[in-house]
């Protein structure tokens, strides 16, 4: 243990993967006085495993995106023995599909017709080409459309006139309707209400890692449990929301940071690492910091996007999809206007629910589908009773399969927007957002150049990662980054330990 850190006190706000990662790094480096304050009664934040009957299901994060040696989540999961053998094979780690692969589909239309994959192949091909092209704008700069939605819509209109002119009117219309479904699923991937809210240029900031996405057979929370078991007991105080972080811009040296909790308790620290979700920050930044965030940081909090993507798990007694089916797409026949939002959320929110993952293997999960629904429609769904959701989903399946006897056994949905400590699902580059905004989000307080004590407040969490935002590995790396910032502050600047402020 380095004597330099002996009396340094660090408070971490939030016990998600980023807060846990920061604590790990600090404690391993010899920091003794580290404490995590968590608003809820559990660790893990947006990593949350639950049960649907006998099946383990993920309410939050699902996959390790890009499970390869460069992905620290994969390395930790491997170390703790949490993955299936297939996920560990070199072949699995080498597959580079640039994101989540679509899988073998079953496709249904709202007229109750089962379609073949070839029926919507032209739409699928055009859509994936456009997504690929959209990523290039980051390096080129000077994009002509403000949003990913604008870009896709205008390109589809132009290209359809040329590339699909040989198709008959019905087939062309079907392609446009299928594009609408793809746009809605892309809203889920981005955690956005509409692709009109996702910046075209900034979308290219997100980087993928090689490896075929894999899941945790025993649940993602196994990773949290393993990490927590290596931390000193009593490190986390649960059900202790932080109301305000009092920092200082004054020239006086060594001003401690005061962390004020909802119950009125005030805790003094030398450094505070804030890991609350961007959704929470957007709603509460004006009261969470005193003095308030500097204007450039506050504007970046506002500009960066944070939206809702929810899951609806549906269990059936028997499957009505093909045995080899991995995903189910629903295509509405009346959506050839290339739309990713419904006109009347209360009446037709269910139209936003158009993609389902089949949970595999069947021996592990039974007959369970995971439906994906993003945006305001998803937020409205959260306000409905479980019976109302079950009824709407049953009607949806009956209509699309043309089978009025399809019966659901159980339904379970996530409600991330109404979670008061998350206020949505994950971040995406908002309109007008650039690399600079991501830099601003992670910039510690007081900002550089100020005379006052540096590194009073540090910022971690998925939304602060410059290229892996929205992921578990991005969140974990951001926690390590801020811990390393503190460690090097004491090691490279030769900063001496502050005078005691006891936890
Ligand atoms: C990934 C994935 N994934 C799905 C869903 C969600 C997320 N992610 P935390 O929030 O964890 O911690 C902060 C803590 O702070 C928390 O505990 C709070 O309680 C606490 N707090 C707040 N305020 C406080 C206060 N005032 N005082 C004290 N404490 C306070 N990531 O890698 N793989 O599969 C998914 C997914 C529904 C919600 C995800 C995924 C995102 C991660 O979960 C997230 O980045 C990290 O957990 C964040 O950690 P953190 O520490 O930063 O914050 C047909 C069909 C086709 C299929 N297509 C479907 C497309 C869907 C694509 N989407 C996939 C994404 C999924 C599934």
XYZ file of C-alpha atoms and ligand atoms in Angstrom:
570
model
C 0.000 0.000 0.000
C 1.315 3.411 -0.932
C 1.540 5.653 2.111
C 0.598 8.601 -0.132
C -3.030 7.513 -0.255
C -3.409 6.555 3.382
C -5.764 9.307 4.449
C -7.231 10.166 1.059
C -10.987 9.746 1.168
C -12.928 8.956 -1.981
C -16.716 8.790 -2.190
C -18.222 7.081 -5.231
C -21.828 7.966 -6.043
C -23.603 4.943 -7.571
C -22.949 1.207 -7.363
C -23.357 0.219 -11.014
C -20.498 -1.429 -12.900
C -18.623 1.888 -13.292
C -18.722 2.665 -9.569
C -17.699 -0.883 -8.684
C -14.848 -0.776 -11.221
C -13.570 2.530 -9.818
C -13.648 1.157 -6.260
C -11.795 -1.992 -7.321
C -9.022 -0.054 -8.984
C -8.586 2.379 -6.076
C -8.548 -0.324 -3.427
C -6.094 -2.437 -5.402
C -3.856 0.638 -5.699
C -3.815 1.077 -1.937
C -6.578 3.598 -1.245
C -8.029 2.740 2.163
C -10.851 5.204 2.580
C -13.172 4.418 -0.286
C -16.923 4.359 0.105
C -19.796 3.862 -2.337
C -23.166 5.547 -1.752
C -25.970 3.810 -3.657
C -29.536 5.121 -3.925
C -31.196 1.705 -4.206
C -31.025 -1.430 -2.077
C -28.871 -3.334 -4.593
C -25.620 -3.256 -6.585
C -25.514 -3.484 -10.359
C -27.640 -0.563 -11.563
C -28.568 -1.288 -15.165
C -27.168 -4.815 -14.839
C -30.205 -6.507 -13.353
C -31.079 -10.193 -13.596
C -34.561 -11.505 -12.806
C -36.735 -14.596 -13.322
C -39.651 -15.394 -15.565
C -41.012 -18.654 -14.199
C -37.961 -20.926 -14.147
C -35.959 -18.868 -16.643
C -33.214 -16.395 -15.863
C -33.887 -13.172 -17.790
C -32.062 -9.871 -18.042
C -34.063 -6.745 -17.237
C -31.114 -4.560 -18.244
C -27.886 -5.378 -20.093
C -28.096 -8.597 -22.079
C -24.958 -9.243 -24.080
C -21.249 -8.797 -23.849
C -20.908 -6.693 -26.986
C -17.741 -7.837 -28.762
C -16.465 -10.627 -26.488
C -12.741 -10.648 -27.272
C -9.481 -10.164 -25.375
C -9.705 -6.353 -25.665
C -13.077 -6.376 -23.899
C -12.519 -6.209 -20.112
C -16.043 -7.497 -19.394
C -15.294 -10.614 -21.416
C -11.936 -11.078 -19.654
C -13.528 -10.755 -16.210
C -16.422 -13.064 -17.110
C -13.890 -15.617 -18.350
C -11.812 -15.248 -15.185
C -14.861 -15.819 -12.976
C -16.038 -18.788 -15.081
C -19.359 -17.167 -15.990
C -19.562 -18.021 -19.709
C -20.587 -21.016 -21.821
C -17.650 -22.849 -23.477
C -18.696 -21.701 -27.021
C -18.253 -18.059 -26.019
C -14.646 -18.770 -25.040
C -13.528 -20.327 -28.317
C -11.014 -18.382 -30.434
C -13.450 -18.720 -33.385
C -16.166 -16.917 -31.416
C -13.782 -14.139 -30.435
C -12.579 -13.695 -34.016
C -15.998 -13.272 -35.665
C -16.273 -9.613 -36.657
C -19.842 -8.704 -37.533
C -19.617 -5.074 -36.429
C -22.339 -5.317 -33.826
C -25.175 -7.621 -32.976
C -25.861 -10.153 -35.773
C -29.491 -10.375 -36.870
C -29.964 -14.186 -36.669
C -32.415 -16.420 -38.552
C -35.732 -14.580 -38.854
C -39.432 -15.370 -39.003
C -41.277 -12.407 -40.506
C -44.983 -11.651 -40.247
C -47.073 -8.861 -41.717
C -50.038 -7.127 -40.082
C -52.385 -8.823 -42.528
C -51.538 -12.128 -40.808
C -49.193 -13.348 -43.532
C -45.898 -15.141 -42.889
C -43.265 -13.664 -45.192
C -40.049 -15.205 -46.474
C -36.720 -13.521 -45.745
C -36.351 -13.011 -49.538
C -39.585 -10.998 -49.611
C -37.915 -8.139 -47.771
C -34.338 -8.783 -48.886
C -34.117 -5.555 -50.973
C -35.118 -3.525 -47.897
C -32.711 -5.378 -45.623
C -29.830 -4.923 -48.057
C -30.476 -1.221 -48.538
C -30.903 -0.625 -44.805
C -27.677 -2.313 -43.805
C -25.781 -0.477 -46.585
C -27.115 2.827 -45.301
C -26.179 2.042 -41.699
C -22.663 1.189 -42.848
C -22.422 4.426 -44.835
C -23.751 6.479 -41.915
C -20.766 5.447 -39.812
C -18.380 6.952 -42.354
C -19.586 10.494 -41.689
C -17.587 10.721 -38.490
C -14.295 10.592 -40.315
C -15.454 12.697 -43.295
C -17.195 15.450 -41.315
C -19.556 17.922 -42.992
C -22.586 15.657 -43.049
C -25.465 16.962 -45.124
C -28.270 15.641 -42.897
C -28.507 16.526 -39.211
C -29.815 13.144 -38.076
C -29.495 9.460 -38.836
C -33.270 9.397 -39.447
C -33.118 12.198 -42.053
C -30.203 10.512 -43.782
C -31.874 7.088 -44.012
C -35.246 8.460 -45.094
C -33.888 10.694 -47.826
C -31.486 8.036 -49.128
C -34.205 5.348 -49.160
C -36.517 7.641 -51.147
C -33.825 8.423 -53.724
C -32.452 4.913 -54.048
C -35.886 3.242 -54.074
C -36.881 5.315 -57.097
C -33.910 3.913 -58.948
C -33.057 0.495 -57.483
C -36.650 -0.705 -56.939
C -38.248 0.671 -60.101
C -38.585 -2.846 -61.537
C -40.642 -3.985 -58.499
C -44.450 -3.943 -58.635
C -46.282 -1.437 -56.430
C -47.153 -3.954 -53.694
C -43.614 -5.290 -53.440
C -42.187 -1.778 -53.348
C -44.650 -0.792 -50.640
C -43.681 -3.884 -48.601
C -40.002 -2.838 -48.767
C -40.842 0.612 -47.414
C -42.960 -0.896 -44.607
C -40.085 -3.242 -43.734
C -37.709 -0.243 -43.593
C -40.074 1.317 -41.015
C -39.713 -1.800 -38.818
C -35.934 -1.673 -39.204
C -35.907 1.990 -38.190
C -37.882 1.124 -35.040
C -35.427 -1.643 -34.143
C -32.557 0.748 -34.736
C -34.238 3.060 -32.192
C -33.872 0.158 -29.699
C -30.202 -0.264 -30.525
C -29.600 3.456 -30.016
C -31.890 3.814 -27.013
C -33.641 6.677 -28.806
C -37.249 7.685 -29.398
C -36.588 8.265 -33.083
C -33.534 8.188 -35.336
C -34.387 11.839 -35.981
C -32.889 12.408 -32.514
C -29.626 10.573 -33.233
C -26.784 12.672 -34.709
C -25.547 11.410 -38.059
C -21.909 12.496 -37.657
C -21.546 11.493 -34.046
C -23.003 8.034 -34.689
C -19.643 7.108 -36.180
C -18.002 7.732 -32.791
C -19.252 4.364 -31.493
C -16.726 1.572 -31.958
C -17.482 -2.132 -32.089
C -15.172 -4.912 -30.921
C -14.769 -8.299 -32.605
C -16.476 -11.362 -31.165
C -19.965 -12.796 -31.495
C -22.103 -11.223 -28.741
C -22.654 -13.662 -25.879
C -24.800 -13.814 -22.754
C -24.266 -14.972 -19.167
C -26.057 -18.333 -18.712
C -26.479 -17.700 -14.982
C -27.287 -14.011 -15.430
C -25.250 -10.802 -15.923
C -25.513 -10.118 -12.189
C -23.030 -12.970 -11.668
C -20.376 -10.494 -12.803
C -21.511 -7.963 -10.192
C -21.536 -10.609 -7.444
C -18.026 -11.783 -8.353
C -16.644 -8.243 -8.383
C -18.412 -7.315 -5.129
C -17.040 -10.407 -3.393
C -13.527 -8.993 -3.904
C -14.330 -5.645 -2.271
C -14.162 -5.072 1.500
C -17.523 -5.686 3.173
C -19.314 -2.555 4.298
C -17.837 -0.520 1.425
C -21.299 0.209 0.006
C -24.012 2.057 1.862
C -27.305 1.072 0.225
C -30.553 3.066 0.109
C -28.478 6.237 0.520
C -29.315 8.620 -2.336
C -27.032 11.616 -2.728
C -28.882 14.919 -2.951
C -26.044 17.354 -3.561
C -22.294 17.397 -4.111
C -20.839 20.631 -2.694
C -17.565 21.351 -4.469
C -15.565 24.524 -4.659
C -14.320 26.894 -7.296
C -12.567 29.030 -4.702
C -8.826 29.625 -4.688
C -8.550 28.273 -1.178
C -6.478 25.103 -1.308
C -7.617 21.796 0.068
C -11.316 22.529 0.291
C -12.970 19.212 0.974
C -15.988 18.134 -1.047
C -19.188 17.710 0.969
C -21.550 14.976 -0.147
C -25.043 15.676 1.146
C -27.415 12.700 1.263
C -31.218 12.771 1.005
C -31.448 11.919 4.694
C -29.437 15.050 5.540
C -26.170 13.296 6.378
C -23.113 15.201 5.153
C -19.978 13.266 4.261
C -16.624 14.942 3.722
C -14.307 13.640 1.020
C -11.168 14.643 -0.830
C -12.537 13.344 -4.109
C -15.973 12.275 -5.332
C -16.554 10.075 -8.379
C -20.070 10.625 -9.736
C -21.379 7.662 -11.767
C -25.109 8.444 -11.911
C -26.755 7.751 -15.308
C -26.929 10.602 -17.824
C -30.750 10.397 -17.662
C -30.577 11.177 -13.941
C -28.007 13.916 -14.541
C -30.201 15.570 -17.176
C -33.079 15.815 -14.708
C -31.144 16.676 -11.552
C -27.865 18.428 -12.487
C -29.097 21.814 -11.261
C -29.616 20.508 -7.714
C -26.992 17.723 -7.682
C -24.057 20.155 -7.804
C -23.351 23.251 -5.779
C -22.068 25.443 -7.345
C -23.818 24.301 -10.542
C -21.938 22.640 -13.402
C -19.986 25.078 -15.608
C -22.090 26.089 -18.662
C -20.080 24.091 -21.243
C -20.447 20.911 -19.189
C -24.133 21.517 -18.579
C -24.742 22.049 -22.319
C -23.015 18.766 -23.097
C -25.229 17.004 -20.538
C -28.216 18.472 -22.375
C -26.930 17.770 -25.910
C -25.919 14.153 -25.417
C -28.937 11.894 -25.959
C -30.427 9.484 -23.431
C -33.565 7.531 -24.262
C -35.597 4.480 -23.387
C -35.320 0.929 -24.660
C -37.449 -1.590 -22.788
C -37.913 -5.334 -22.998
C -41.156 -7.274 -22.856
C -40.566 -10.964 -22.111
C -43.366 -13.232 -23.237
C -43.618 -16.914 -22.340
C -45.734 -19.407 -24.312
C -46.765 -23.012 -23.618
C -45.644 -23.947 -27.098
C -43.834 -22.091 -29.888
C -45.636 -20.784 -32.983
C -42.338 -19.872 -34.656
C -39.967 -22.200 -36.563
C -37.573 -24.373 -34.539
C -34.497 -22.646 -36.030
C -35.947 -19.131 -35.710
C -33.762 -16.672 -33.752
C -35.586 -13.373 -34.298
C -39.144 -12.397 -35.159
C -39.927 -9.242 -37.143
C -43.360 -7.693 -37.465
C -44.050 -5.498 -40.504
C -47.063 -3.166 -40.538
C -48.698 -3.024 -43.990
C -49.715 0.621 -43.551
C -46.241 2.028 -42.794
C -44.787 2.721 -46.255
C -44.161 6.352 -45.234
C -40.808 5.278 -43.628
C -41.735 6.016 -40.019
C -40.207 5.124 -36.673
C -42.775 6.822 -34.411
C -46.508 6.252 -34.038
C -48.883 9.183 -34.539
C -50.964 8.551 -31.385
C -48.891 7.016 -28.585
C -51.798 6.129 -26.269
C -53.841 4.386 -28.958
C -51.125 2.734 -30.997
C -47.984 2.411 -28.815
C -47.969 -1.323 -29.596
C -46.990 -0.560 -33.222
C -43.527 0.364 -31.974
C -43.030 -3.226 -30.712
C -41.845 -4.924 -33.875
C -38.864 -7.122 -33.025
C -38.431 -10.145 -30.772
C -35.417 -12.241 -29.876
C -36.077 -15.952 -29.288
C -34.284 -16.902 -26.060
C -32.000 -19.873 -26.778
C -31.323 -22.641 -26.001
C -34.912 -23.785 -25.554
C -33.863 -26.359 -22.899
C -32.700 -23.432 -20.758
C -35.468 -20.919 -21.366
C -38.524 -22.811 -22.568
C -40.573 -20.870 -25.125
C -39.712 -17.278 -24.313
C -39.514 -14.255 -26.599
C -37.897 -10.953 -25.676
C -39.648 -8.024 -27.369
C -37.838 -4.700 -27.879
C -39.594 -1.364 -27.661
C -37.992 2.078 -27.613
C -39.050 5.677 -27.272
C -42.068 7.501 -25.904
C -44.250 4.523 -26.871
C -42.095 2.419 -24.551
C -42.339 5.030 -21.790
C -46.136 5.018 -22.145
C -46.156 1.197 -22.026
C -44.477 1.452 -18.597
C -47.522 3.278 -17.222
C -49.948 0.485 -18.176
C -50.894 -2.399 -15.903
C -49.382 -5.819 -16.562
C -52.820 -7.033 -17.736
C -53.098 -4.195 -20.243
C -49.648 -4.963 -21.643
C -50.427 -8.702 -21.771
C -53.699 -8.037 -23.598
C -52.082 -5.713 -26.156
C -49.234 -8.158 -26.837
C -51.640 -11.115 -27.209
C -53.725 -9.138 -29.732
C -50.559 -8.247 -31.623
C -49.426 -11.860 -31.998
C -52.908 -13.042 -32.953
C -53.152 -10.417 -35.659
C -49.709 -11.043 -37.154
C -49.853 -14.845 -37.053
C -53.474 -14.926 -38.164
C -54.007 -17.405 -35.328
C -56.672 -16.257 -32.827
C -55.761 -18.990 -30.350
C -52.177 -17.861 -29.615
C -52.075 -17.724 -25.794
C -49.471 -16.157 -23.528
C -48.449 -17.864 -20.307
C -46.542 -15.035 -18.633
C -45.296 -11.518 -19.370
C -42.557 -9.471 -17.702
C -41.437 -6.005 -18.837
C -38.742 -3.561 -17.834
C -39.605 0.009 -16.784
C -36.361 1.936 -17.100
C -37.862 5.349 -17.787
C -39.804 5.376 -14.520
C -36.838 4.120 -12.513
C -36.118 7.339 -10.567
C -32.365 6.636 -10.411
C -31.925 5.915 -14.117
C -34.643 7.877 -15.986
C -34.204 5.889 -19.216
C -31.973 3.182 -20.633
C -28.712 4.396 -22.173
C -27.037 7.207 -24.062
C -26.682 7.968 -27.770
C -25.121 10.904 -29.634
C -27.809 13.585 -29.695
C -28.266 16.130 -32.484
C -25.454 18.665 -32.492
C -23.335 16.406 -30.300
C -19.634 16.037 -31.064
C -16.544 14.394 -29.624
C -16.049 17.564 -27.560
C -19.311 16.920 -25.687
C -18.080 13.493 -24.626
C -14.813 15.116 -23.477
C -16.809 17.687 -21.519
C -18.927 14.978 -19.850
C -15.870 13.235 -18.427
C -13.980 16.415 -17.494
C -13.381 16.643 -13.725
C -14.278 19.660 -11.589
C -12.904 22.229 -11.110
C -12.022 22.471 -14.788
C -8.383 22.680 -15.931
C -6.619 25.985 -15.500
C -8.452 26.799 -12.304
C -6.266 27.586 -9.297
C -8.378 25.584 -6.881
C -7.735 22.039 -5.758
C -7.948 19.743 -8.799
C -9.986 16.565 -9.088
C -12.644 17.353 -6.526
C -15.408 15.797 -8.605
C -14.742 13.156 -11.269
C -17.263 11.686 -13.711
C -17.627 8.070 -14.807
C -20.476 5.973 -16.240
C -21.344 4.631 -19.688
C -22.249 8.050 -21.139
C -18.733 9.370 -20.428
C -16.914 6.823 -22.583
C -15.742 8.376 -25.884
C -16.376 5.329 -28.088
C -18.012 2.553 -26.012
C -20.866 4.667 -24.578
C -24.107 2.741 -23.915
C -22.295 -0.486 -23.038
C -21.200 -2.361 -19.924
C -17.569 -2.424 -21.072
C -17.688 1.342 -21.699
C -19.035 1.887 -18.180
C -16.416 -0.395 -16.628
C -13.562 1.272 -18.516
C -14.822 4.715 -17.454
C -14.655 3.656 -13.786
C -11.082 2.430 -14.237
C -10.220 5.643 -16.112
C -11.321 7.909 -13.258
C -9.635 5.742 -10.630
C -6.429 5.880 -12.696
C -6.785 9.657 -12.958
C -6.736 9.859 -9.168
C -3.935 7.329 -8.789
C -1.692 9.163 -11.257
C -2.590 12.474 -9.603
C -0.845 11.217 -6.478
C 1.925 9.282 -8.184
C 2.966 11.527 -11.092
C 2.407 14.975 -9.604
C 3.947 13.902 -6.326
C 0.824 15.309 -4.671
C 1.026 14.669 -0.970
C -1.895 13.124 0.855
C -4.533 15.573 1.976
C -5.087 16.208 5.646
C -7.625 13.841 7.104
C -11.280 13.922 6.152
C -12.766 10.840 7.684
C -15.364 8.631 6.066
C -24.212 -3.906 -22.871
C -26.236 -4.979 -23.530
N -28.348 -3.736 -23.206
C -30.464 -3.047 -22.208
C -31.179 -2.260 -21.331
C -30.493 -1.315 -20.535
C -29.121 -1.168 -20.664
N -27.000 -1.865 -21.716
P -25.642 2.284 -13.752
O -26.942 2.917 -14.088
O -25.549 0.828 -13.886
O -25.196 2.684 -12.269
C -25.467 3.955 -11.731
C -25.913 3.769 -10.278
O -26.108 5.076 -9.710
C -27.249 3.048 -10.140
O -27.100 1.929 -9.293
C -28.184 4.096 -9.515
O -29.132 3.550 -8.618
C -27.195 4.995 -8.796
N -27.688 6.354 -8.539
C -28.398 7.169 -9.354
N -28.637 8.337 -8.745
C -28.068 8.273 -7.521
C -27.971 9.182 -6.430
N -28.503 10.399 -6.464
N -27.310 8.785 -5.298
C -26.744 7.555 -5.224
N -26.817 6.650 -6.236
C -27.458 7.015 -7.383
N -24.917 -2.855 -22.347
O -22.988 -3.894 -22.850
N -24.887 -4.955 -23.421
O -26.771 -5.963 -24.013
C -26.956 -3.859 -23.044
C -29.085 -2.922 -22.312
C -32.642 -2.410 -21.245
C -31.213 -0.473 -19.542
C -28.390 -1.975 -21.578
C -26.290 -2.841 -22.389
C -26.293 -0.728 -21.106
C -25.595 -1.085 -19.792
O -26.503 -1.708 -18.941
C -25.077 0.177 -19.164
O -24.246 0.887 -20.076
C -24.227 -0.046 -17.896
O -24.754 -1.060 -17.086
C -24.186 1.280 -17.140
O -23.387 1.186 -15.981
P -23.106 2.516 -15.135
O -22.293 2.145 -13.976
O -22.618 3.587 -16.031
O -24.563 3.013 -14.663
C -35.760 -8.761 -33.642
C -34.803 -8.364 -32.755
C -33.590 -7.886 -32.881
C -32.779 -7.551 -31.720
N -32.460 -6.196 -31.779
C -32.602 -5.573 -30.513
C -31.741 -4.430 -30.426
C -31.465 -4.093 -28.977
C -30.123 -3.598 -28.828
N -29.873 -3.215 -27.471
C -29.156 -3.830 -26.725
C -28.766 -3.361 -25.420
C -28.949 -4.122 -24.372
C -29.752 -5.296 -24.419
